XYZ file of C-alpha atoms in Angstrom:
434
model
C 43.239 -1.221 -2.968
C 43.175 -3.213 -6.141
C 41.552 -1.943 -9.380
C 38.734 -4.310 -8.914
C 38.136 -3.168 -5.354
C 38.180 0.552 -6.598
C 35.642 -0.188 -9.276
C 33.503 -1.951 -6.644
C 33.698 0.892 -4.240
C 33.031 3.468 -6.950
C 29.610 1.748 -7.484
C 28.617 2.167 -3.705
C 26.624 4.980 -2.296
C 29.827 5.932 -0.293
C 31.975 5.890 -3.441
C 29.717 7.969 -5.461
C 29.051 10.523 -2.654
C 25.950 12.607 -2.162
C 23.747 13.906 -4.969
C 24.866 17.594 -5.483
C 22.090 20.012 -6.206
C 22.129 23.799 -6.287
C 20.384 26.052 -3.741
C 17.393 26.983 -5.894
C 16.597 23.342 -6.467
C 17.161 22.655 -2.679
C 14.346 25.331 -1.988
C 12.228 23.882 -4.705
C 12.340 20.435 -2.896
C 11.943 21.959 0.517
C 8.615 23.797 -0.698
C 7.410 20.534 -2.091
C 7.927 18.765 1.267
C 6.062 21.544 3.256
C 3.288 21.352 0.783
C 2.902 17.607 1.287
C 3.268 17.912 5.000
C 0.450 20.306 5.100
C -1.739 18.334 2.755
C -1.342 14.946 4.937
C -1.002 16.723 8.283
C 2.409 15.329 8.859
C 4.001 16.923 11.946
C 7.412 17.974 10.761
C 8.356 19.751 14.158
C 8.237 18.365 17.743
C 6.654 20.646 20.529
C 9.328 21.952 22.833
C 7.725 20.157 25.612
C 8.213 16.799 23.852
C 11.997 17.519 23.079
C 12.594 18.619 26.564
C 11.043 15.515 28.020
C 12.969 13.329 25.660
C 16.308 15.004 26.672
C 15.522 14.509 30.335
C 14.656 10.810 29.806
C 17.670 10.149 27.633
C 20.189 12.126 29.781
C 21.882 9.186 31.563
C 21.472 5.979 29.575
C 24.399 4.173 31.341
C 22.708 5.024 34.670
C 19.243 3.791 33.378
C 20.888 0.333 32.349
C 22.840 0.103 35.755
C 19.562 0.643 37.656
C 17.641 -1.719 35.512
C 19.997 -4.700 35.565
C 18.436 -6.303 38.799
C 15.058 -6.384 37.135
C 16.141 -7.623 33.696
C 17.858 -10.548 32.058
C 21.505 -9.696 31.354
C 22.183 -10.886 27.898
C 25.191 -8.839 27.110
C 27.379 -12.051 26.757
C 25.097 -13.309 24.080
C 26.435 -12.781 20.516
C 23.982 -10.336 19.012
C 23.965 -8.350 15.880
C 21.690 -6.064 13.733
C 21.014 -6.248 9.943
C 19.670 -3.178 8.177
C 19.969 -1.211 4.897
C 23.210 0.789 4.573
C 21.221 4.065 4.945
C 19.175 2.995 8.196
C 19.020 5.708 10.799
C 17.503 3.748 13.700
C 17.978 0.062 14.695
C 14.809 -1.414 16.084
C 15.839 -5.125 16.164
C 18.788 -7.420 16.660
C 18.972 -11.231 16.722
C 20.894 -13.999 18.392
C 20.726 -17.697 17.564
C 22.037 -21.122 18.497
C 21.387 -24.689 17.665
C 19.836 -26.996 20.280
C 19.224 -30.697 20.683
C 15.638 -30.173 19.538
C 16.248 -27.635 16.906
C 16.966 -23.862 17.337
C 16.942 -21.233 19.994
C 16.217 -17.786 18.480
C 16.205 -14.479 20.343
C 14.695 -11.390 18.703
C 15.738 -8.239 20.638
C 13.627 -5.189 20.146
C 14.400 -1.685 21.335
C 12.626 -0.998 24.649
C 11.120 2.302 23.676
C 8.447 1.997 26.382
C 11.132 2.369 29.079
C 11.324 5.952 27.909
C 7.789 6.581 26.350
C 4.820 5.698 28.454
C 1.120 6.700 28.199
C 1.561 9.400 30.800
C 4.224 11.294 28.822
C 3.938 14.125 26.074
C 6.092 11.933 23.985
C 3.414 9.178 23.878
C 0.793 11.705 23.057
C 2.899 13.004 20.250
C 3.605 9.508 18.897
C -0.089 8.822 18.838
C -0.683 11.844 16.676
C 2.059 10.926 14.347
C 1.265 7.312 14.092
C 4.530 6.270 12.334
C 7.861 7.603 11.030
C 7.568 8.968 7.406
C 10.576 8.091 5.185
C 11.149 10.300 2.162
C 14.302 10.087 0.092
C 16.994 12.039 2.115
C 14.340 13.194 4.619
C 12.961 11.365 7.711
C 10.147 12.723 9.863
C 10.467 10.450 12.975
C 7.632 9.262 15.221
C 9.856 9.791 18.194
C 12.247 12.607 19.030
C 15.582 11.901 17.284
C 17.495 11.735 20.716
C 15.437 8.495 21.292
C 15.066 7.253 17.747
C 18.640 7.596 16.767
C 20.577 7.156 20.061
C 19.377 5.933 23.320
C 16.636 3.443 21.957
C 18.607 2.520 18.800
C 20.299 -0.790 19.111
C 23.764 0.617 18.022
C 26.879 -1.600 17.955
C 29.254 -1.740 20.924
C 26.823 -0.196 23.429
C 24.693 -1.687 26.060
C 20.926 -1.120 25.411
C 17.661 -1.855 27.029
C 15.625 -4.305 24.992
C 12.357 -6.285 24.873
C 13.378 -9.744 24.093
C 11.244 -12.504 22.468
C 13.054 -15.852 23.144
C 11.803 -18.864 21.059
C 12.661 -22.475 21.183
C 11.798 -23.757 17.605
C 11.288 -27.479 16.962
C 13.844 -28.587 14.414
C 11.238 -30.758 12.512
C 7.987 -28.809 12.601
C 9.499 -25.415 13.049
C 6.766 -24.687 15.447
C 7.328 -22.915 18.799
C 8.339 -25.361 21.579
C 8.291 -22.284 23.863
C 7.993 -18.568 23.929
C 9.370 -16.051 26.572
C 8.965 -12.440 26.346
C 10.905 -10.338 28.832
C 12.813 -7.062 29.354
C 16.613 -7.479 28.953
C 20.010 -5.724 28.514
C 21.823 -6.546 25.304
C 25.118 -5.540 23.668
C 25.183 -5.602 19.880
C 28.437 -7.009 18.535
C 28.090 -5.499 15.033
C 25.949 -3.333 12.891
C 25.700 -5.425 9.720
C 24.379 -4.167 6.390
C 22.584 -6.444 4.005
C 25.666 -6.415 1.891
C 27.944 -7.275 4.799
C 25.487 -10.273 5.594
C 25.765 -11.614 2.084
C 29.651 -11.425 2.187
C 29.934 -13.022 5.584
C 27.628 -15.848 4.409
C 30.089 -16.731 1.674
C 33.432 -16.050 3.685
C 34.157 -18.743 6.219
C 36.791 -16.396 7.774
C 34.371 -13.482 8.207
C 32.943 -12.266 11.545
C 29.599 -13.805 12.242
C 29.925 -16.284 9.484
C 28.645 -19.245 11.506
C 25.937 -17.165 13.168
C 24.608 -15.868 9.832
C 24.643 -19.240 8.139
C 22.700 -20.824 11.039
C 20.159 -17.829 10.814
C 19.868 -18.256 7.081
C 19.407 -22.145 7.531
C 16.400 -21.516 9.902
C 15.042 -18.560 7.860
C 15.071 -20.462 4.533
C 13.263 -23.353 6.118
C 10.614 -20.974 7.693
C 10.311 -19.334 4.338
C 9.762 -22.548 2.312
C 7.221 -23.673 4.976
C 5.223 -20.297 4.623
C 5.065 -20.856 0.897
C 3.906 -24.432 1.263
C 1.254 -23.268 3.730
C -0.064 -20.733 1.358
C 1.741 -17.436 2.328
C 2.033 -15.032 -0.649
C 5.433 -14.322 -1.614
C 5.637 -11.485 -4.236
C 9.367 -11.182 -4.299
C 10.909 -14.623 -5.139
C 14.310 -13.180 -5.868
C 14.848 -11.796 -2.362
C 18.535 -12.135 -1.163
C 19.546 -14.206 1.798
C 19.933 -11.246 4.108
C 16.383 -9.987 3.631
C 15.188 -13.614 4.140
C 16.837 -13.791 7.432
C 15.477 -10.670 8.765
C 11.898 -10.974 7.363
C 11.506 -14.585 8.620
C 12.882 -13.885 12.185
C 10.696 -10.799 12.584
C 7.560 -12.670 11.389
C 8.429 -15.507 13.808
C 8.684 -12.996 16.651
C 5.592 -11.099 15.720
C 3.599 -14.350 15.651
C 4.943 -15.348 19.028
C 3.853 -11.995 20.580
C 0.505 -12.213 18.804
C -0.023 -15.802 20.236
C 0.825 -14.481 23.672
C -1.626 -11.469 23.447
C -4.567 -13.333 21.956
C -4.355 -16.970 23.157
C -2.547 -16.685 26.398
C -3.930 -13.520 27.663
C -7.033 -12.835 25.624
C -6.210 -9.021 25.410
C -7.162 -6.368 22.867
C -4.211 -4.907 21.168
C -3.280 -3.507 17.744
C -3.443 -6.526 15.502
C -2.704 -6.382 11.751
C -5.626 -7.650 9.659
C -5.492 -8.164 5.908
C -8.791 -8.881 4.139
C -8.748 -11.177 1.165
C -9.959 -10.227 -2.300
C -13.214 -11.828 -3.529
C -13.160 -14.952 -5.715
C -14.011 -12.697 -8.749
C -11.091 -10.298 -8.085
C -8.628 -13.213 -7.660
C -10.065 -14.711 -11.045
C -9.472 -11.325 -12.708
C -5.852 -11.097 -11.360
C -5.035 -14.681 -12.446
C -6.576 -14.249 -15.846
C -4.444 -10.993 -16.380
C -1.282 -12.994 -15.316
C -2.144 -15.913 -17.592
C -2.420 -13.657 -20.536
C 1.050 -12.252 -20.159
C 3.601 -13.337 -22.819
C 5.778 -16.236 -21.581
C 3.675 -16.708 -18.426
C 1.905 -19.818 -17.456
C 0.068 -20.628 -14.238
C 0.533 -24.298 -13.296
C -2.629 -26.153 -13.812
C -2.743 -27.732 -10.348
C -2.261 -24.424 -8.648
C -5.380 -22.476 -9.840
C -7.448 -23.680 -6.779
C -5.271 -21.576 -4.363
C -4.502 -18.105 -5.777
C -1.700 -17.401 -3.466
C 0.119 -20.588 -4.395
C -0.697 -19.940 -8.129
C 1.112 -16.668 -7.855
C 3.989 -18.041 -6.021
C 4.582 -20.778 -8.516
C 4.072 -18.484 -11.488
C 6.630 -15.911 -10.100
C 9.218 -18.623 -9.812
C 9.036 -19.707 -13.411
C 8.053 -16.346 -15.061
C 10.530 -14.423 -17.241
C 12.103 -11.572 -15.312
C 10.531 -8.940 -17.655
C 7.141 -10.072 -16.363
C 7.635 -10.040 -12.672
C 6.557 -6.448 -12.139
C 3.374 -6.915 -14.258
C 2.457 -10.127 -12.156
C 3.055 -8.228 -9.007
C 0.792 -5.421 -10.022
C -1.962 -7.696 -11.190
C -2.113 -8.991 -7.584
C -1.690 -5.618 -5.842
C -4.588 -4.204 -7.835
C -7.046 -6.578 -6.281
C -5.504 -6.759 -2.831
C -7.439 -4.714 -0.075
C -5.206 -2.673 2.293
C -3.953 -4.254 5.457
C -5.296 -2.300 8.436
C -4.876 -2.266 12.297
C -7.782 -3.664 14.370
C -8.320 -4.345 18.038
C -10.032 -7.602 17.168
C -7.566 -9.875 15.163
C -10.066 -12.333 13.760
C -10.279 -12.036 9.979
C -6.606 -12.843 9.944
C -3.768 -11.775 7.478
C -4.634 -13.093 4.082
C -1.309 -12.455 2.293
C 0.622 -14.128 4.958
C -2.014 -16.714 5.641
C -1.835 -16.289 9.383
C -4.867 -16.822 11.536
C -3.886 -13.804 13.579
C -0.979 -11.407 13.341
C 0.337 -8.230 14.893
C 3.476 -6.005 14.882
C 6.081 -5.757 17.674
C 9.285 -5.537 16.026
C 9.575 -1.848 15.107
C 8.438 0.354 18.084
C 10.864 3.343 17.034
C 8.828 3.758 13.826
C 5.235 2.360 14.265
C 2.582 3.237 16.900
C 1.190 -0.258 16.743
C 4.371 -1.841 17.910
C 4.957 0.652 20.622
C 1.301 0.183 21.984
C 1.708 -3.629 21.728
C 4.972 -3.423 23.797
C 3.163 -1.495 26.515
C 0.339 -4.166 26.632
C 2.686 -7.093 26.655
C 4.691 -5.439 29.475
C 1.842 -4.139 31.714
C -1.121 -6.301 30.813
C -2.907 -2.984 30.390
C -4.686 -1.940 27.203
C -4.660 1.897 26.645
C -7.892 3.594 26.543
C -9.348 3.914 22.930
C -7.153 1.252 21.347
C -9.780 0.708 18.617
C -9.658 4.369 17.623
C -5.829 4.194 17.742
C -5.985 1.231 15.280
C -8.110 3.361 12.873
C -5.777 6.361 13.176
C -2.622 4.349 12.675
C -4.141 2.772 9.554
C -5.036 6.237 8.144
C -1.529 7.646 8.967
C 0.213 4.711 7.358
C -1.795 5.365 4.168
C -0.953 9.028 4.230
C 2.769 8.329 4.714
C 2.800 5.945 1.763
C 0.903 8.305 -0.468
C 3.224 11.230 0.471
C 6.264 9.136 -0.215
C 4.945 8.023 -3.606
C 4.059 11.690 -4.654
C 7.443 13.046 -3.483
C 9.357 10.321 -5.388
C 7.362 11.303 -8.479
C 8.269 14.861 -7.906
C 11.910 14.127 -7.616
C 11.705 12.316 -11.096
C 9.925 15.300 -12.575
C 12.887 17.660 -11.494
C 15.430 15.216 -12.929
C 16.555 13.396 -9.746
C 16.761 9.700 -9.210
C 14.752 8.904 -6.047
C 16.806 5.777 -5.395
C 20.185 7.651 -5.713
C 18.793 10.389 -3.426
C 17.717 7.859 -0.816
C 20.825 5.895 -0.748
C 23.368 8.749 -1.251
C 21.745 11.749 0.364
C 21.811 15.267 -0.915
C 24.502 18.010 -0.677
C 23.547 21.589 -1.419
C 26.323 23.549 -3.134
C 26.355 27.382 -3.657
C 28.034 27.303 -7.034
C 25.714 25.873 -9.767
C 28.739 24.735 -11.622
C 29.570 22.336 -8.868
C 26.114 20.791 -8.788
C 25.103 17.765 -10.683
C 21.422 18.937 -10.861
C 20.108 22.570 -11.032
C 16.736 24.038 -10.963
């Protein structure tokens, strides 16, 4: 390893190693988490019945796959890969792509959780109570038992997995869906790629998946630019290429599923609805942005606030980006789940929208998988929407409070999240003590 390589490695989470704290501080953090779990009714322990059921269902994944092959499309020969943060614990989604005469053929493969978790199981009942996975720095409270979330459902590399695939033929000129197919499949992920891996492979013509990543980015960048032109709000204009690929592919798949649910089948489901601010609230936000030092909203953009914000963010000095984003977030209503999709998603500027791509960590996606597969809407779906919206808000609030607490005791939440924590007995060996 060269000196330059050693310096680069030393700057990574792996190179720095876990954040070391003493036992007293560890107890302090544990007490704070328990306090927050109680306050927000976050279920930190799985009932024994749920764990036993999960272990039974996950006992023979290879046998499950073998018995399912006749009923599913076998996509194991298709080049497939996941792209996630370095610290990801579960892998919900993978992609495959190829160029066609008319444009692109994009496959988005999603973990087939509903093969294991169905409405007649204790696992489903527990998932509906939890609503979502809660991610705190160095602490994950799963929606599903870990044996499912981290192993048999997770699309890990070099293993066959059951998936729910959204296959889309995308027009090369308009980028619209030429066709959409949604079906059960068996896939084999060729690589577990981090965002950094993706960036490196995009630049290195000899790297694995170089051509595939470049084709995915070509499509994703075009989809991204089209969304902005259509009026989708983009609050992070500096996003790297890897994030752009995953965001745009998942948005395209979610839109395809939503189209199938609403327009092709006319079914209730757990749709994602984002109300818009009032004209007065938008005026307040744009006025606040316009008054920032070094910031100017283009004169021809004022009539469409979302396009005005997009244009301003692209030209504004870096020191003002957070202030612009905050001015917008202050007036934005919270997105919520509703069984009626009409009202649309204001920030994305989508007429209707819903979630499908993260069934390991979101109740809405799990329920939508079941509806797509069975054409059967679970009883009380409107109440599930309200509950999922509330639990998402609780999880976000809990995460914010816990991060603030980490800072209060001298810990960097970002470092803790990326590097994890190691508890040491000897306070002299700890980087942080109570």
